[in-house]
Tab-separated table of C-alpha atoms in Angstrom:
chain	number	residue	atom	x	y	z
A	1	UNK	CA	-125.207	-2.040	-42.177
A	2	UNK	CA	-127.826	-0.521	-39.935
A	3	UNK	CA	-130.370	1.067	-41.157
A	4	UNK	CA	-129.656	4.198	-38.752
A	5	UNK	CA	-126.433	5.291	-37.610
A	6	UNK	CA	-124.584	7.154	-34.706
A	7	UNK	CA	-121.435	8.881	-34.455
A	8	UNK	CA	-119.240	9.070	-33.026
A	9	UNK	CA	-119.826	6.329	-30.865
A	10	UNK	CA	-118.215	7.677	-27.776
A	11	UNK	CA	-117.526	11.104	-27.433
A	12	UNK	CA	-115.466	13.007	-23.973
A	13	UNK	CA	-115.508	16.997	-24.139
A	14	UNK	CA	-114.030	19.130	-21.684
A	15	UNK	CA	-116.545	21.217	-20.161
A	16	UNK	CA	-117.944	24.274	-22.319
A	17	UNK	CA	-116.966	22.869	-25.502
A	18	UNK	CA	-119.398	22.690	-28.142
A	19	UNK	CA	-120.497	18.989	-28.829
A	20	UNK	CA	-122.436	17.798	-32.047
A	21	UNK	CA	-123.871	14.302	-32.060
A	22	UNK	CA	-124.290	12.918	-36.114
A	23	UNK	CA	-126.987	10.330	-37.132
A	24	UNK	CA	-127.859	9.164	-40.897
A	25	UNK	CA	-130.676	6.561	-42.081
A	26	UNK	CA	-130.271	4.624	-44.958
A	27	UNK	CA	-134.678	4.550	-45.235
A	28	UNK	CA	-137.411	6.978	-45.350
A	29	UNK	CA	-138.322	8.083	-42.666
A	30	UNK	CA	-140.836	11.086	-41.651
A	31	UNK	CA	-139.914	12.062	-38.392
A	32	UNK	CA	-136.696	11.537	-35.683
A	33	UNK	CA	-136.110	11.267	-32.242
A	34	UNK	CA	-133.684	12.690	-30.101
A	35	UNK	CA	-133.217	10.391	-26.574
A	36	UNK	CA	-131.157	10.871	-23.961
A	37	UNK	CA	-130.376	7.924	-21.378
A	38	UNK	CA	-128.530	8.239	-17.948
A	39	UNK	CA	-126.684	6.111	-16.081
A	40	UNK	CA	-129.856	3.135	-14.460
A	41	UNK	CA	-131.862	3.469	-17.968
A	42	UNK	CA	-134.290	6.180	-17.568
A	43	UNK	CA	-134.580	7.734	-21.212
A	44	UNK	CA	-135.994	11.089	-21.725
A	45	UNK	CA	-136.839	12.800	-24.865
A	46	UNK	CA	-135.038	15.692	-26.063
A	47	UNK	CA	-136.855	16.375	-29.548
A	48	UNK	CA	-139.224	15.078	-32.490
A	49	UNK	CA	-138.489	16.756	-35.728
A	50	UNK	CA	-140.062	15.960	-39.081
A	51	UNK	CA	-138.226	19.175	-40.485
A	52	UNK	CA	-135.810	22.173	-39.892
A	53	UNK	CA	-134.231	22.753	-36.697
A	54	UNK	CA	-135.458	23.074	-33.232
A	55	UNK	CA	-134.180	24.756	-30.302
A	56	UNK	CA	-134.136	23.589	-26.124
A	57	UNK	CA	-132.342	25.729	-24.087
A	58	UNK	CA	-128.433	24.483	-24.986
A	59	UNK	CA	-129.751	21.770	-27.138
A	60	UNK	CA	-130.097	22.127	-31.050
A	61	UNK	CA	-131.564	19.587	-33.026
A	62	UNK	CA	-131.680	19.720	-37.108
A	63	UNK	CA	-132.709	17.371	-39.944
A	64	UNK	CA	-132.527	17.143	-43.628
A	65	UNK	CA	-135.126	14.626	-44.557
A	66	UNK	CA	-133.597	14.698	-48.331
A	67	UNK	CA	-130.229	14.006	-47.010
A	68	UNK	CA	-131.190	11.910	-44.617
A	69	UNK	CA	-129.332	13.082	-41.621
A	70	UNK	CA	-130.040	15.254	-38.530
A	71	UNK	CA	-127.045	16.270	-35.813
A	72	UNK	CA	-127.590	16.664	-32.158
A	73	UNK	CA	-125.774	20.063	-31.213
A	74	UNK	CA	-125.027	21.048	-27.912
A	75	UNK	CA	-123.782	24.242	-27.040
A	76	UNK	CA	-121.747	24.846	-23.196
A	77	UNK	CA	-121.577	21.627	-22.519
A	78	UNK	CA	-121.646	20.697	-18.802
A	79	UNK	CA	-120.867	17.254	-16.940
A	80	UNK	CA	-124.405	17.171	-16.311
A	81	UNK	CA	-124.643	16.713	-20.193
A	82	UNK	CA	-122.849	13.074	-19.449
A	83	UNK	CA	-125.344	10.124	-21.289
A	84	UNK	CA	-125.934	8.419	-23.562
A	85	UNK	CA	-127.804	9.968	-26.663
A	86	UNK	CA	-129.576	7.695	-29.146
A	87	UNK	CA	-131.608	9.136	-32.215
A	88	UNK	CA	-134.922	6.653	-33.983
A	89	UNK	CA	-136.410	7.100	-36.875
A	90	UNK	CA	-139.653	5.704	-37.893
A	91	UNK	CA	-142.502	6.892	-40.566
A	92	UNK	CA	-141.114	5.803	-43.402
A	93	UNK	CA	-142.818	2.967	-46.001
A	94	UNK	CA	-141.587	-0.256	-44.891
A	95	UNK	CA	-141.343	0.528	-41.573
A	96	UNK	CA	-144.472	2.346	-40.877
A	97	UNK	CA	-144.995	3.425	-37.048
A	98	UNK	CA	-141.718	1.112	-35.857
A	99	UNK	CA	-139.121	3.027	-34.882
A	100	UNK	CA	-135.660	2.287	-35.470
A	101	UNK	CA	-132.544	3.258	-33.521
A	102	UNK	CA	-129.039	4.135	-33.761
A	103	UNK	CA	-126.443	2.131	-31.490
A	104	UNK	CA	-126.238	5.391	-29.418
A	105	UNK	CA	-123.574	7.564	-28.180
A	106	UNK	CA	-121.952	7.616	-24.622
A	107	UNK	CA	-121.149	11.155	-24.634
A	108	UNK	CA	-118.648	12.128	-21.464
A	109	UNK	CA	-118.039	16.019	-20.212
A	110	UNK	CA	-115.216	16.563	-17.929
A	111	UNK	CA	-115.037	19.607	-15.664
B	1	UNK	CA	-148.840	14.642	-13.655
B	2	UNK	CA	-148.347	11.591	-13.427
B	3	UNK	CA	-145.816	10.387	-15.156
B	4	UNK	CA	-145.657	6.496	-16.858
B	5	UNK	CA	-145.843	4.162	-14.706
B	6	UNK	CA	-144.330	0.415	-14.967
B	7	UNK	CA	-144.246	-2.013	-13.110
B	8	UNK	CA	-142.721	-4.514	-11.768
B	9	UNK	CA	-139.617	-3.202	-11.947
B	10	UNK	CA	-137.459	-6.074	-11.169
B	11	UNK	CA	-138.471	-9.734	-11.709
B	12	UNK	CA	-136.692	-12.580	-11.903
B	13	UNK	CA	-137.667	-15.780	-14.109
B	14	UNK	CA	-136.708	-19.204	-15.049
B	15	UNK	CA	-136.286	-20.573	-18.444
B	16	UNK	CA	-139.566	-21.677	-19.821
B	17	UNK	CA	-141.522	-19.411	-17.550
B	18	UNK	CA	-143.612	-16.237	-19.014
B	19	UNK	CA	-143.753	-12.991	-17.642
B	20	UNK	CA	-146.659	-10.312	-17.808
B	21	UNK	CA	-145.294	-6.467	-17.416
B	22	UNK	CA	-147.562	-3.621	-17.006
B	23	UNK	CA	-147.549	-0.070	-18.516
B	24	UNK	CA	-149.851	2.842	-17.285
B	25	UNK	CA	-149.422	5.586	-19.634
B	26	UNK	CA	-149.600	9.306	-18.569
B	27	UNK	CA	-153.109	10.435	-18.057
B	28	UNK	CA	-154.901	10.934	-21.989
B	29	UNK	CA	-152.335	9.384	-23.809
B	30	UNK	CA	-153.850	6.483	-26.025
B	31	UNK	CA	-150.311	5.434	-27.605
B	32	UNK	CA	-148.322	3.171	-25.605
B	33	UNK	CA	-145.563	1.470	-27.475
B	34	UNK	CA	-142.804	-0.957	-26.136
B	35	UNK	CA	-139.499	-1.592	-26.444
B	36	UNK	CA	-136.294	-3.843	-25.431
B	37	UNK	CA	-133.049	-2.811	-24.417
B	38	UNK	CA	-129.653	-5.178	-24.483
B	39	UNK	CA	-126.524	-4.087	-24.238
B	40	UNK	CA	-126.054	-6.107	-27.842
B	41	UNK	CA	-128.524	-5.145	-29.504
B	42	UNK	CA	-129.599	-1.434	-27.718
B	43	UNK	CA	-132.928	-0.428	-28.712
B	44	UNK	CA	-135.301	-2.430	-30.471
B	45	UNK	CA	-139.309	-1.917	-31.435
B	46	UNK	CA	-141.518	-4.115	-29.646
B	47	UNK	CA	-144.923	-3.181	-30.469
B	48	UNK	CA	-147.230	-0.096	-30.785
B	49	UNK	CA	-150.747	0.127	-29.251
B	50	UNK	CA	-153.277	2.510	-29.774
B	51	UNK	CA	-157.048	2.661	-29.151
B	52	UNK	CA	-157.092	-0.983	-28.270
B	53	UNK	CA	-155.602	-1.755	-31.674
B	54	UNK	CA	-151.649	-2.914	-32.267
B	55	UNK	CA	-150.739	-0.395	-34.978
B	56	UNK	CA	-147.344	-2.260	-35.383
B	57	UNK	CA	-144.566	-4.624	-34.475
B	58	UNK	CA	-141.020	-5.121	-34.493
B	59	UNK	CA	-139.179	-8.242	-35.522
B	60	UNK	CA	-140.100	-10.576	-32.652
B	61	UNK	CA	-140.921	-13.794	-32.656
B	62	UNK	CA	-144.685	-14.943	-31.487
B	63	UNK	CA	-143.644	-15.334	-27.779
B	64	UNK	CA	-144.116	-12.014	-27.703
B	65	UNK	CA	-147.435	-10.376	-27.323
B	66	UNK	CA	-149.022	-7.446	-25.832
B	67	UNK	CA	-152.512	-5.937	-25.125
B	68	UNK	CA	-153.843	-2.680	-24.476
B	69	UNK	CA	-156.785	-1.993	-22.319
B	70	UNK	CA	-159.755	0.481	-22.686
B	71	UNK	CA	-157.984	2.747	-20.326
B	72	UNK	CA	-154.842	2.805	-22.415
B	73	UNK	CA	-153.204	0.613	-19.625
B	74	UNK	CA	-150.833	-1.508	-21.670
B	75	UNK	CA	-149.322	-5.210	-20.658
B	76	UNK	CA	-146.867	-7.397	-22.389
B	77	UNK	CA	-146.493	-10.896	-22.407
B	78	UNK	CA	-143.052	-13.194	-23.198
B	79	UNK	CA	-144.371	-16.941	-23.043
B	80	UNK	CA	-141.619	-20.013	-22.709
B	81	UNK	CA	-138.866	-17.410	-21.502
B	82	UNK	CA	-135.220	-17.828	-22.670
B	83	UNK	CA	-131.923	-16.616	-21.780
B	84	UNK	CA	-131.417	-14.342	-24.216
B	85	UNK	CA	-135.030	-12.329	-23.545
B	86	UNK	CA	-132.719	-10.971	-20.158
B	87	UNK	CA	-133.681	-7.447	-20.523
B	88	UNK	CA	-134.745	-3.882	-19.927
B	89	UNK	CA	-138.332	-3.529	-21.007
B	90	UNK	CA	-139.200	-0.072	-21.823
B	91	UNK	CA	-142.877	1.420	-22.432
B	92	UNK	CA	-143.218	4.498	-23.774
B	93	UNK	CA	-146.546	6.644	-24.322
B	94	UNK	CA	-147.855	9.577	-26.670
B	95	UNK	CA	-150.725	11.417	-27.527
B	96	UNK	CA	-150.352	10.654	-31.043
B	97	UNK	CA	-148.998	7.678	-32.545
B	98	UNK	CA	-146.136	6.826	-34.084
B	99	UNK	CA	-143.613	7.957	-35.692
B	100	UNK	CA	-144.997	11.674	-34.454
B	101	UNK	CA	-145.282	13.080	-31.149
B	102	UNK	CA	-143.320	13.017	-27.904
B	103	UNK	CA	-142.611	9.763	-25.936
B	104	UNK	CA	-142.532	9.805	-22.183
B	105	UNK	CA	-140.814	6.587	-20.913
B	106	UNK	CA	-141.311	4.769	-17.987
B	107	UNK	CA	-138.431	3.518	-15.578
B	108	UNK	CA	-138.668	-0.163	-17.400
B	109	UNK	CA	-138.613	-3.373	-15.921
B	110	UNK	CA	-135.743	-5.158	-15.811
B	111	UNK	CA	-135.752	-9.040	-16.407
B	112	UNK	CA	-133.457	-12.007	-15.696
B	113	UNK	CA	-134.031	-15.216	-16.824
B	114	UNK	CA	-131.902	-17.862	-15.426
């Protein structure tokens, strides 16, 4: 079992729909990342959260450290929106500043 | 801004070769961490650098070494390449280290080994 973990795995919306992205972690961990990769690997990062929720425009990002598990929302989804989105964790005791990630999730918005 | 900068971006090796990639971070960011992409394993940790100093590093075996210079500048090094180190190497860098603070990757270098 990893030790973080995506889902769904894949994921096609129709355009507008509202689209949440789940990811859980079986460590501690203080803080999360939110990455999204294109098509021809460039990765960009969409959020760090150690806590609560933040906000980006039509992206959403919350976590419950507790619970261990944060969701990726996002709201009006466009074809533009098309990636892949991976969460990592890192922070925790074992695992200090390595961060670990999930197996990712192609996410695919039709017009 | 600059953003980070790696390079080469494509290389090709043989088996039993090594391979130095470069990383130049964004201008005043002292945490440059790496990473390797397969489409088996996705994302895994390389190492973390900051200050000079490797704060951390992932589950690789010794071939696998990096440095990071006074001017955060970072390189990697895979020594006696195999097949299975065919890969997208990522670099990522941060004003703070790890696990905090927001990573701005580079493009990545993409390797074959034949």
């Amino acid at each position: 079992k990893n030790e973080v973990e995506q889902s769904p795995q894949n994921l096609t919306a129709q355009e507008g729909e509202f689209i949440t992205i789940n990811c859980s972690y079986s460590v501690g961990i203080s803080a999360l990342h939110w990455l999204q990769q294109h098509p021809g690997g460039g990765i960009v990062s969409l959020f760090m959260l150690s806590s609560g929720k933040k906000k980006h425009g039509r992206l959403i990002a919350t976590i419950n450290i507790q619970e261990k598990h944060s969701s990726l929302h996002i709201t009006a989804s466009h074809p533009r929106d098309s990636a892949v989105y991976i969460c990592a964790g890192g922070g925790g005791e074992t695992s200090g500043s390595r961060l670990t990630f999930g197996e990712g999730t192609q996410l695919t918005v039709n017009p | 801004k600059a953003g980070v900068t790696q390079t080469p971006r494509y290389l090709i090796k043989t088996r039993g070769q090594q391979v130095t990639l470069s990383c130049s971070p964004i201008s005043g960011h002292r945490s440059v961490s790496w990473y390797q992409q397969t489409p088996g394993q996705g994302l895994q940790f390389l190492f973390e650098y900051f200050s000079e100093t490797q704060r951390n590093k992932g589950n690789f075996p010794g071939r696998f070494s990096g440095r990071q210079f006074s001017n955060s500048r970072s390189e990697m090094n895979v020594s006696t390449l195999e097949l299975g180190d065919s890969a997208l190497y990522l670099c990522a860098s941060s004003l703070i280290v790890l696990p905090g603070g927001e990573l701005f990757f580079g493009e990545g270098s993409r390797l074959t080994v034949l």
